[in-house]
PDB file of C-alpha atoms and ligand atoms in Angstrom:
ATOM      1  CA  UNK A   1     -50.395 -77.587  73.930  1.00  0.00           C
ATOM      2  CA  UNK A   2     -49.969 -73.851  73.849  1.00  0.00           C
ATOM      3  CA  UNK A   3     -47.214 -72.205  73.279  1.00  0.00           C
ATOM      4  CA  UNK A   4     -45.338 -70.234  75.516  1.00  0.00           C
ATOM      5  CA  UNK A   5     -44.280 -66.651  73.935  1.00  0.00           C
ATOM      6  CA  UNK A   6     -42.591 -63.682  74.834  1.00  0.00           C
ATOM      7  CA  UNK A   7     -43.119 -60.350  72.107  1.00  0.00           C
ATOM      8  CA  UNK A   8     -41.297 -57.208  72.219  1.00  0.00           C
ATOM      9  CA  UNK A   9     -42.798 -54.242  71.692  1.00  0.00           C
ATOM     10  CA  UNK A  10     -40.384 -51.404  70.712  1.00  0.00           C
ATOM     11  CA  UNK A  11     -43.057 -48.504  70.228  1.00  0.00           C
ATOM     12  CA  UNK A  12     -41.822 -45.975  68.613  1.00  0.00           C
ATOM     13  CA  UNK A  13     -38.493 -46.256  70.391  1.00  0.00           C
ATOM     14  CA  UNK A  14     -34.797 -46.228  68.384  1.00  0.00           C
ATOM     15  CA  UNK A  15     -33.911 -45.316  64.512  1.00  0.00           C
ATOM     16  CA  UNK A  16     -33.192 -47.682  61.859  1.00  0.00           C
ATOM     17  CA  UNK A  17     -29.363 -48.346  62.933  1.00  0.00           C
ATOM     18  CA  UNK A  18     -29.758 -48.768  66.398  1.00  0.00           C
ATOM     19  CA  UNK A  19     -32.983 -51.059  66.099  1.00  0.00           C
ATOM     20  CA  UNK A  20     -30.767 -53.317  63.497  1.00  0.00           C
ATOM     21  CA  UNK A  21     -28.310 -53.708  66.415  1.00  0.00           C
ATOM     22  CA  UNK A  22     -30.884 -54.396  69.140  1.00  0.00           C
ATOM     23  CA  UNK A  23     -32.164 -57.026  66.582  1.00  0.00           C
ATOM     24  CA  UNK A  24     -28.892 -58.928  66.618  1.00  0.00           C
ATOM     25  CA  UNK A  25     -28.098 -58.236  69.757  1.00  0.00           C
ATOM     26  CA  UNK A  26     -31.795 -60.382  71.019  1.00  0.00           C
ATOM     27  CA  UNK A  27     -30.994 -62.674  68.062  1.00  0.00           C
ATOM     28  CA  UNK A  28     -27.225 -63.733  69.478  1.00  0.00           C
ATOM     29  CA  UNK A  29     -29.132 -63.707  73.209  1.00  0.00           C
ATOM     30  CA  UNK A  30     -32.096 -66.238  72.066  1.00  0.00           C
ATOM     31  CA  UNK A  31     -29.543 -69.045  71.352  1.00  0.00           C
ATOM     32  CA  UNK A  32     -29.635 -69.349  75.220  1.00  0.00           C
ATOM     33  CA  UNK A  33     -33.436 -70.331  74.780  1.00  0.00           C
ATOM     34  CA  UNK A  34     -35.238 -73.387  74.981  1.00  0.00           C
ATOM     35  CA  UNK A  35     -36.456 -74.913  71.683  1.00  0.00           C
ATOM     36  CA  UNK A  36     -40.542 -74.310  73.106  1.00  0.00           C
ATOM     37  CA  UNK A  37     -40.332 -70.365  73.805  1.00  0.00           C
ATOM     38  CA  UNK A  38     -41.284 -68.310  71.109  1.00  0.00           C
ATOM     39  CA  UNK A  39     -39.440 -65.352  70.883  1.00  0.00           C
ATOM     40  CA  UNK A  40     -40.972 -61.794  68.890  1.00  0.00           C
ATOM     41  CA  UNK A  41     -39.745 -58.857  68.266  1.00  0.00           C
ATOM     42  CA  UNK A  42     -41.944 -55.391  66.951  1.00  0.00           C
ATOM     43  CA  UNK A  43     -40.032 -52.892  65.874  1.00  0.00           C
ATOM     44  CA  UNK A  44     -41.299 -49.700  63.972  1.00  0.00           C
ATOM     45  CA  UNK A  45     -42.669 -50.106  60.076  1.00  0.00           C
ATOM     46  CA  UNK A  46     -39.396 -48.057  58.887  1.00  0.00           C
ATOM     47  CA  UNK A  47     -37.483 -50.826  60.472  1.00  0.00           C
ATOM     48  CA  UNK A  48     -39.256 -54.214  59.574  1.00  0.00           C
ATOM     49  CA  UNK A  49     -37.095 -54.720  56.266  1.00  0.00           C
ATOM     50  CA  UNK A  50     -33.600 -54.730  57.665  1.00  0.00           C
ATOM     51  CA  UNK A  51     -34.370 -56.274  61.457  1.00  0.00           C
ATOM     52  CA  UNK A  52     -36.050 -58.965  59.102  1.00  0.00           C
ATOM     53  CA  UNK A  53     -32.957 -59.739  57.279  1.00  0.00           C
ATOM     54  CA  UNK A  54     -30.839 -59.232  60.710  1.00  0.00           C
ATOM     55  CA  UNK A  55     -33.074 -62.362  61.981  1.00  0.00           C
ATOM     56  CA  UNK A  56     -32.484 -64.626  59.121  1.00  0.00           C
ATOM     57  CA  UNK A  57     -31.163 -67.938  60.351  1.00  0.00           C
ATOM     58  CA  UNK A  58     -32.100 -67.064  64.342  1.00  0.00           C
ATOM     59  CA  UNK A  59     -35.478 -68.395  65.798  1.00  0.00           C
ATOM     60  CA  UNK A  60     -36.641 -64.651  66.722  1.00  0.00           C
ATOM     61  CA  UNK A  61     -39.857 -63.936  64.851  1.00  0.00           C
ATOM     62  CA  UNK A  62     -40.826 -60.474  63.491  1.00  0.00           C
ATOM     63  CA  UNK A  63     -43.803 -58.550  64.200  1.00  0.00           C
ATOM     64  CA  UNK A  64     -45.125 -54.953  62.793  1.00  0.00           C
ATOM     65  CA  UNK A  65     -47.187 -53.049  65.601  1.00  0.00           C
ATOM     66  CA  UNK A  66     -50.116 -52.500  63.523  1.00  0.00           C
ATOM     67  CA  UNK A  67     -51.385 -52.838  60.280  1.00  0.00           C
ATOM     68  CA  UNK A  68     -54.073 -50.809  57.953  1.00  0.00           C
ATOM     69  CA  UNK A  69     -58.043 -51.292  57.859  1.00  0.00           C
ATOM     70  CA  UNK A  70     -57.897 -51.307  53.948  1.00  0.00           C
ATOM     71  CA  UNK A  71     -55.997 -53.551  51.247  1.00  0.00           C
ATOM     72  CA  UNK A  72     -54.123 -51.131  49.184  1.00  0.00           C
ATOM     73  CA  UNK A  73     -54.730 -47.393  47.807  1.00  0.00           C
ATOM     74  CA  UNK A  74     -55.324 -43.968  48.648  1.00  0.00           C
ATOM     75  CA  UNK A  75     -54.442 -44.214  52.838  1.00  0.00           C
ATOM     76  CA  UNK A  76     -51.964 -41.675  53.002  1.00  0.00           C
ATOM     77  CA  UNK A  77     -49.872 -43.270  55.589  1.00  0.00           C
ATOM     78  CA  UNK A  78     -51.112 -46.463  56.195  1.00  0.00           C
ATOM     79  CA  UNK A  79     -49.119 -49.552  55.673  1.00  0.00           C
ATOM     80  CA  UNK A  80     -51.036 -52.681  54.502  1.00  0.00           C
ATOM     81  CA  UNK A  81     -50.719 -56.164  55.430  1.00  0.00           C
ATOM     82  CA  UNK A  82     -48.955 -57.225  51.645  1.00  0.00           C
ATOM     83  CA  UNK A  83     -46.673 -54.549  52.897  1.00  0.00           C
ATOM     84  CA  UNK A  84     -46.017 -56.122  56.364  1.00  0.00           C
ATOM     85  CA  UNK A  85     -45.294 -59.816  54.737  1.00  0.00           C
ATOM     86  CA  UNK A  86     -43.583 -58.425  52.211  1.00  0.00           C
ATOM     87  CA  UNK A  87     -41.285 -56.870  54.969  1.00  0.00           C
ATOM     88  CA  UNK A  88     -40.631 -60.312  56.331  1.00  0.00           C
ATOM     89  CA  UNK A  89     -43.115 -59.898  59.493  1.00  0.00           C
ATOM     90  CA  UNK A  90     -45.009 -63.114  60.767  1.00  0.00           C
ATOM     91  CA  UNK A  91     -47.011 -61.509  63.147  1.00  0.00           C
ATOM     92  CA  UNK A  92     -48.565 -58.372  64.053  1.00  0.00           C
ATOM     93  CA  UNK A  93     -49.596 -56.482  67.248  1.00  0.00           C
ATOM     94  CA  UNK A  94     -53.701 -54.944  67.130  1.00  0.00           C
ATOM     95  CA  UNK A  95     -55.320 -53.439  69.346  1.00  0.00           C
ATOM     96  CA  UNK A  96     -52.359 -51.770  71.704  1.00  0.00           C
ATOM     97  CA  UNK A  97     -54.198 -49.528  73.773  1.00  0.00           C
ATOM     98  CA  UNK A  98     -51.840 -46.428  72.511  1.00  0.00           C
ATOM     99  CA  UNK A  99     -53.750 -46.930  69.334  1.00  0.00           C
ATOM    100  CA  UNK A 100     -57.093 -47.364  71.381  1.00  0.00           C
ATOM    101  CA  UNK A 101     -56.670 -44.113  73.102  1.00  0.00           C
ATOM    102  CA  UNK A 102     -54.363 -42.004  70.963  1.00  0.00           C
ATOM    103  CA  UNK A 103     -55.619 -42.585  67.234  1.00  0.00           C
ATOM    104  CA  UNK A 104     -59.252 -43.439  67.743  1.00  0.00           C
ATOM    105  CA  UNK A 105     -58.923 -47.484  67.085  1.00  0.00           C
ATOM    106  CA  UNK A 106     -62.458 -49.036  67.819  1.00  0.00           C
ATOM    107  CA  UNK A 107     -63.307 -52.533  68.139  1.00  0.00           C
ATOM    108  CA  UNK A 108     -65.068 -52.671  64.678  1.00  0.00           C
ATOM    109  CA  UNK A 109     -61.776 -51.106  63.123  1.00  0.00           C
ATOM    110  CA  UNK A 110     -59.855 -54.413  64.368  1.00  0.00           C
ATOM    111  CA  UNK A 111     -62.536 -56.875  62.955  1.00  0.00           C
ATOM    112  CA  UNK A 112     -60.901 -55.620  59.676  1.00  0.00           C
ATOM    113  CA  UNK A 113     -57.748 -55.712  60.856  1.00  0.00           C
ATOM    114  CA  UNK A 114     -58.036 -58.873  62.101  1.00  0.00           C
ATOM    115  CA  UNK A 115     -59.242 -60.423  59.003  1.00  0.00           C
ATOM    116  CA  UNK A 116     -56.865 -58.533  56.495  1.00  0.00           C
ATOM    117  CA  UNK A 117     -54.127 -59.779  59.031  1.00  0.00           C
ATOM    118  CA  UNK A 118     -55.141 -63.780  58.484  1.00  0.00           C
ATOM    119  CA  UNK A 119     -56.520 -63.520  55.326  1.00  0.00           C
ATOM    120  CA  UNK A 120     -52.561 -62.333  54.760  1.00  0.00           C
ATOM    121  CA  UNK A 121     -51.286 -65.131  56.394  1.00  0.00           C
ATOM    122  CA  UNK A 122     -49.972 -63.246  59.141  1.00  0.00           C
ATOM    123  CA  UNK A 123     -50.664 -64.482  63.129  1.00  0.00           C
ATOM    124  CA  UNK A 124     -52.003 -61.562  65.113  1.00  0.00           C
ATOM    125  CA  UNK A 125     -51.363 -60.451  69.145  1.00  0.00           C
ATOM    126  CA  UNK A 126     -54.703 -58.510  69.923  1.00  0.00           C
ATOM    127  CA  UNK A 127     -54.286 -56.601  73.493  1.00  0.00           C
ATOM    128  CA  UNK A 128     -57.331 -55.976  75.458  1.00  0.00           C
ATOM    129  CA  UNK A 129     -57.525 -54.324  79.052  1.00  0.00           C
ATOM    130  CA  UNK A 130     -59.239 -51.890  80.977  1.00  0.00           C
ATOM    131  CA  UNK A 131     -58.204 -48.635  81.906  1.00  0.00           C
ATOM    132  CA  UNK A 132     -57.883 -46.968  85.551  1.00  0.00           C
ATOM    133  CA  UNK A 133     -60.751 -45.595  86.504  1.00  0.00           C
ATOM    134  CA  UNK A 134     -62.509 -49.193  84.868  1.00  0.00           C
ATOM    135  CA  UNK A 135     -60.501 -51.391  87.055  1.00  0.00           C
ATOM    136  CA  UNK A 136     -61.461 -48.767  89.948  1.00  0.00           C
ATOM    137  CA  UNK A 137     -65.303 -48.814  89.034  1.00  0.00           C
ATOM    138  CA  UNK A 138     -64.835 -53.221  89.321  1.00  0.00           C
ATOM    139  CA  UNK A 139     -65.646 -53.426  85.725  1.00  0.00           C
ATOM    140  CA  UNK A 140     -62.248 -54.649  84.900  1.00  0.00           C
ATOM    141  CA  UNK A 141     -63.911 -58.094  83.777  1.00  0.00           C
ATOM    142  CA  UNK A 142     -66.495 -56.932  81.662  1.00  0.00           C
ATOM    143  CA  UNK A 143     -64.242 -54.705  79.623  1.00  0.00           C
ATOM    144  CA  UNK A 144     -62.031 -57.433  78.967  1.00  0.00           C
ATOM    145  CA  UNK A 145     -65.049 -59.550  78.359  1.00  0.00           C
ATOM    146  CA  UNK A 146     -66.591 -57.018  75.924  1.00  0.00           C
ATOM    147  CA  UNK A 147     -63.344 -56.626  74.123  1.00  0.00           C
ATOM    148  CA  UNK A 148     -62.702 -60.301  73.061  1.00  0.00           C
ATOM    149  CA  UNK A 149     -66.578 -60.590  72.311  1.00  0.00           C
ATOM    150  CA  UNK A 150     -66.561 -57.574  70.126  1.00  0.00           C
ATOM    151  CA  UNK A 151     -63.538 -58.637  68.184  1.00  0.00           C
ATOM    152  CA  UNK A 152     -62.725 -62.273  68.614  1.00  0.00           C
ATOM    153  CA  UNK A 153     -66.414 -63.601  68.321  1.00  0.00           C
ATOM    154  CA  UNK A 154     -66.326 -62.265  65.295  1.00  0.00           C
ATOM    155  CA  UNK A 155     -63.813 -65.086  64.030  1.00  0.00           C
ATOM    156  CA  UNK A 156     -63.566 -69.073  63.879  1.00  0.00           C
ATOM    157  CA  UNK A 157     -61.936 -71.464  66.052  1.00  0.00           C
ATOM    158  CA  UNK A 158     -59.459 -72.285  63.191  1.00  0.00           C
ATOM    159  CA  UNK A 159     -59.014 -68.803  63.143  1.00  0.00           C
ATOM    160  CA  UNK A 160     -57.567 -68.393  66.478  1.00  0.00           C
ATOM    161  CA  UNK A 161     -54.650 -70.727  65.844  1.00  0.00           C
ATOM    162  CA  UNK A 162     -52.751 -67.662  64.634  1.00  0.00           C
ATOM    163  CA  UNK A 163     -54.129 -65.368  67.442  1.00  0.00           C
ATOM    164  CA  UNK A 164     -52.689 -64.744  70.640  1.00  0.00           C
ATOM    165  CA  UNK A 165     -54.038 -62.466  73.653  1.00  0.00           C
ATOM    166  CA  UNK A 166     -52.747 -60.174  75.549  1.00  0.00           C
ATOM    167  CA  UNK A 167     -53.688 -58.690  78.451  1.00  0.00           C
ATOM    168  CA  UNK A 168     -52.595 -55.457  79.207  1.00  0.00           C
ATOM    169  CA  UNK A 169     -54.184 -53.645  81.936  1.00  0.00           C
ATOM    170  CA  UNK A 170     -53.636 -49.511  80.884  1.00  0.00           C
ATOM    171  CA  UNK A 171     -52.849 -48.786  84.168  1.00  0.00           C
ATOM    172  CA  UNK A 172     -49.485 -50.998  84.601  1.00  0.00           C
ATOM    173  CA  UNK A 173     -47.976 -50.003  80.779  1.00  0.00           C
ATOM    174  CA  UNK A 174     -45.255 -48.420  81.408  1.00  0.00           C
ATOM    175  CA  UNK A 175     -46.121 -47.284  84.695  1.00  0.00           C
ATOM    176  CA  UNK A 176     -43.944 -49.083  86.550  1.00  0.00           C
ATOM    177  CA  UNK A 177     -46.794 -50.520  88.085  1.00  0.00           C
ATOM    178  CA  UNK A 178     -47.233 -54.706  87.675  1.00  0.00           C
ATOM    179  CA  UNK A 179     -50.322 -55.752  87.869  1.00  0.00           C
ATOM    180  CA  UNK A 180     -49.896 -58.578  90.798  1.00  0.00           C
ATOM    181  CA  UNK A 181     -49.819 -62.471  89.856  1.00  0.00           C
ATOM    182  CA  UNK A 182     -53.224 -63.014  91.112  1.00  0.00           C
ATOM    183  CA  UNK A 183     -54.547 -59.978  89.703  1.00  0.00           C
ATOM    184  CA  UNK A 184     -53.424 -60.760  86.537  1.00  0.00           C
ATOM    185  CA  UNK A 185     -53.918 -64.625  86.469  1.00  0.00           C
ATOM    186  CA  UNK A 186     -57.771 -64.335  87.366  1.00  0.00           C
ATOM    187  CA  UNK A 187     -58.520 -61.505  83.931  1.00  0.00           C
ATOM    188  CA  UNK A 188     -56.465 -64.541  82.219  1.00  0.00           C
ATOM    189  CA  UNK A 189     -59.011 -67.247  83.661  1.00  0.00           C
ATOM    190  CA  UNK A 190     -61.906 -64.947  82.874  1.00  0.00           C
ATOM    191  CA  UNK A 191     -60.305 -64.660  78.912  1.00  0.00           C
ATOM    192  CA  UNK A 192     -59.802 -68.538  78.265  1.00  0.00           C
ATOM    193  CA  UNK A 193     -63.856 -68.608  79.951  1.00  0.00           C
ATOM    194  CA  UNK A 194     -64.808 -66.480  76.934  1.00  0.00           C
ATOM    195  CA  UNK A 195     -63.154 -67.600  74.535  1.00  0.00           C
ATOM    196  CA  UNK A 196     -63.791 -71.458  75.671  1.00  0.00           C
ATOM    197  CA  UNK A 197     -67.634 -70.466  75.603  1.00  0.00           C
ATOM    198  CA  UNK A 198     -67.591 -69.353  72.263  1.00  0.00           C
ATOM    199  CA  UNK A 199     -64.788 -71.751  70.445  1.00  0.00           C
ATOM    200  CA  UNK A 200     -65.258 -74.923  73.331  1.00  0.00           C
ATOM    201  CA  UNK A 201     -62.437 -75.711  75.541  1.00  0.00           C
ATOM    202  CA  UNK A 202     -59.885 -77.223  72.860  1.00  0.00           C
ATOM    203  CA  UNK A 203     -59.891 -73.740  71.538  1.00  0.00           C
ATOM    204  CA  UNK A 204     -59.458 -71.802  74.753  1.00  0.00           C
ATOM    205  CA  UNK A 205     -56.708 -74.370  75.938  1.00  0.00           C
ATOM    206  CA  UNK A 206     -54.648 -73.948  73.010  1.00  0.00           C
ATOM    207  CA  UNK A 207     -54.541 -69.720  72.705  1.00  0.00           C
ATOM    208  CA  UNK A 208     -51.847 -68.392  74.707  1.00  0.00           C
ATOM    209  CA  UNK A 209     -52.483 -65.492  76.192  1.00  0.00           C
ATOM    210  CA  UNK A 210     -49.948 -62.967  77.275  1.00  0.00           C
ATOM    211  CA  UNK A 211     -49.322 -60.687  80.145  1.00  0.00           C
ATOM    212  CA  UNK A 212     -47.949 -56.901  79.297  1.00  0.00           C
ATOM    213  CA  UNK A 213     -47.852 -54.082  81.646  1.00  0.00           C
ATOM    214  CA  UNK A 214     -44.550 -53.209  83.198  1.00  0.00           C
ATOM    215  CA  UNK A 215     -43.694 -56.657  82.780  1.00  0.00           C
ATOM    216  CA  UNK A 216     -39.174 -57.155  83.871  1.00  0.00           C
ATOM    217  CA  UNK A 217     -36.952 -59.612  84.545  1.00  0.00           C
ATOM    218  CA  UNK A 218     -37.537 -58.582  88.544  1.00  0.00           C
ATOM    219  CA  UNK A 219     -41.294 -60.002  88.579  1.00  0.00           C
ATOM    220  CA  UNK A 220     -41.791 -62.195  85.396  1.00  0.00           C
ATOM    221  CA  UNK A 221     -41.202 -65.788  86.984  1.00  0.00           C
ATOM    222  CA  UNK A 222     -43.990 -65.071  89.279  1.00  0.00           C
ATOM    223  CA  UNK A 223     -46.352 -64.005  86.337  1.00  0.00           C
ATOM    224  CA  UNK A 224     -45.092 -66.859  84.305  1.00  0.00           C
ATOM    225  CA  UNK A 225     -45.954 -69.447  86.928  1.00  0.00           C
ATOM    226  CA  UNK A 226     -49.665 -68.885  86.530  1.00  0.00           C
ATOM    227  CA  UNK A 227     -51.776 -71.463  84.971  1.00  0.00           C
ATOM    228  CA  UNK A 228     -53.538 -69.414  82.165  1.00  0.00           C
ATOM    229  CA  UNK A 229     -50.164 -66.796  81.717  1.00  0.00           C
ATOM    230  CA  UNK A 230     -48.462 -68.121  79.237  1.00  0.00           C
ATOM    231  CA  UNK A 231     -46.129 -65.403  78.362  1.00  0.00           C
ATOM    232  CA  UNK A 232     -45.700 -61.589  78.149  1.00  0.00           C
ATOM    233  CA  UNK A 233     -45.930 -58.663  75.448  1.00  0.00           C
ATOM    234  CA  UNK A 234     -43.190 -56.265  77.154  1.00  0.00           C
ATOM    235  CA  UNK A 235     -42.315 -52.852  76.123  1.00  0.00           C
ATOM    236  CA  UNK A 236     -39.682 -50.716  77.982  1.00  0.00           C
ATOM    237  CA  UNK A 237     -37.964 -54.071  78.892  1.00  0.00           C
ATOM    238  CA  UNK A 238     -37.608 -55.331  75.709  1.00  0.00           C
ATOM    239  CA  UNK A 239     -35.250 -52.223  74.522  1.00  0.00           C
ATOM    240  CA  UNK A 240     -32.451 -54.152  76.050  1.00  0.00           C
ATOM    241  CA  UNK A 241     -31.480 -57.211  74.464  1.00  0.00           C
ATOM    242  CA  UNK A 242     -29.881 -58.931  78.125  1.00  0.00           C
ATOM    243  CA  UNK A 243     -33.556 -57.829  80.225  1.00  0.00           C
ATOM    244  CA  UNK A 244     -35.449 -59.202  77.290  1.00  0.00           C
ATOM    245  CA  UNK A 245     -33.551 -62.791  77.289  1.00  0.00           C
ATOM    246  CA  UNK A 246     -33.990 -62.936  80.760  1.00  0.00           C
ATOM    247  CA  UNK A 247     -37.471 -62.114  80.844  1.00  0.00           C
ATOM    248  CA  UNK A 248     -38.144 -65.208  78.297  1.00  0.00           C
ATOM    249  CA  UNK A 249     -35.967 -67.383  80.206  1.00  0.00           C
ATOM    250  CA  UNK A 250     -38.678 -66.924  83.430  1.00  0.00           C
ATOM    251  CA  UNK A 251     -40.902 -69.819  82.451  1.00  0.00           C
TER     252      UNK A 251
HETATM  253  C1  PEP B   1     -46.742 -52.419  76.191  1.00  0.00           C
HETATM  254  O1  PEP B   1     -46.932 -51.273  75.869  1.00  0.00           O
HETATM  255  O2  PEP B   1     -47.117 -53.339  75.431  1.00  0.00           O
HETATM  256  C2  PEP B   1     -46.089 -52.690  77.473  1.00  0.00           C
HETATM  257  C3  PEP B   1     -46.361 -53.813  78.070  1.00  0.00           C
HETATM  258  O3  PEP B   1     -45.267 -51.712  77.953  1.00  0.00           O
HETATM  259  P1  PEP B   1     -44.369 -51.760  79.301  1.00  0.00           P
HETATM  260  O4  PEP B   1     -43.768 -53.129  79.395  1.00  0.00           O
HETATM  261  O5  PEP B   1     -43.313 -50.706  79.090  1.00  0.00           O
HETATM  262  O6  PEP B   1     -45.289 -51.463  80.432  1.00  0.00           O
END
């Protein structure tokens, strides 16, 4: 069975104070939570340490945003995946678009990322989705088709028990603008199809594969009641603590 998860993605939202409040503050909230959500948070890199130790003894797991290409050395800014665990993260997010269209991350880059990420022991959320103009041209299937072949195909079957999905059409992050229940459900369908041709359908039953794109408290249940949605990645919603409890509570 797979699991149903909901992941916050802070961005590069609040400093190291604040984001350690926000941390209890969703930690105090998930009590309210059934026992089968899973419940994420990813905060900054400057933050990972102390929203780790914020978390200890709640069931909110931690996840970094990205991660490097390279093991260790001289990557002036980069943080490696040893540095992520070491942190206290479980998980981390590859493949945002952000990173896709503001700092040149290519498909190949996250094959390495990918495997430095599980070879680490760390589960991964890798976001695919097409752009405007792609979903405008109709070729909103292939590029989501072309982006878990690229990357995914690339891995085993026992490999994707750590990875999750998510689908995050461009054109709804932060926008404002949801992609619709139907919209969204059929790029899910198409997703588990790939994935199920490549791994069989055990595999493609058991990855969960998240929604993200303007995703709130106001239109998650009808996301969340879709057969192959099977949670969210959410970003301006999950800077409050209350919208991002409810959000989770939608299933
Ligand atoms: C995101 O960037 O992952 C995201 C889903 O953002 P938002 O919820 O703000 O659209």
């Amino acid at each position: 069975m797979r699991k149903k998860i909901v992941a916050g993605n802070w961005k590069m939202n609040t400093n190291c104070q604040d984001g350690i409040e926000l941390a209890k503050a969703v930690a105090e909230e998930a009590k309210a939570l059934p026992a089968g959500t899973g419940l994420i948070v990813a905060p900054p890199f400057t933050h990972l340490f102390g929203v780790s130790e914020a978390l200890k003894g709640s069931k909110v797991e931690l996840s970094a945003q990205n991660c490097a290409d390279h093991v260790s050395g001289a990557y002036t800014g980069e943080v490696s995946v040893d540095m992520l665990k070491s942190a206290g993260c479980q998980w981390t997010i590859l493949g945002h678009s952000e990173r896709r269209q503001y700092y040149g991350e290519t498909d190949a880059k996250l094959v390495e990322k990918v495997r430095l990420a599980l070879e680490a022991g760390l589960g991964v959320i890798l976001c695919v989705g097409e752009n405007l103009d792609e979903r405008e041209a109709g070729r909103h299937f292939d590029v989501c088709t072309e982006q878990i072949k690229n990357v995914l195909y690339n891995f085993t079957g026992e490999d994707m028990k750590r990875i999750v999905v998510a689908y995050e059409p461009v054109w709804a992050i932060g926008t404002g603008k949801t992609a619709s229940a139907q919209q969204a459900e059929e790029i899910h369908a198409c997703i588990r199809k790939v994935l199920s041709d490549k791994f069989g359908a055990v595999v493609a039953e058991d990855t969960s594969i998240l929604y993200g794109g303007s995703c709130k408290p106001s239109n998650a249940k009808e996301l969340f009641a879709q057969p192959d949605i099977d949670g969210g990645l959410i970003g301006g919603a999950s800077l409050k603590a209350k919208d991002f409890i409810e959000i989770a509570l939608s299933f």
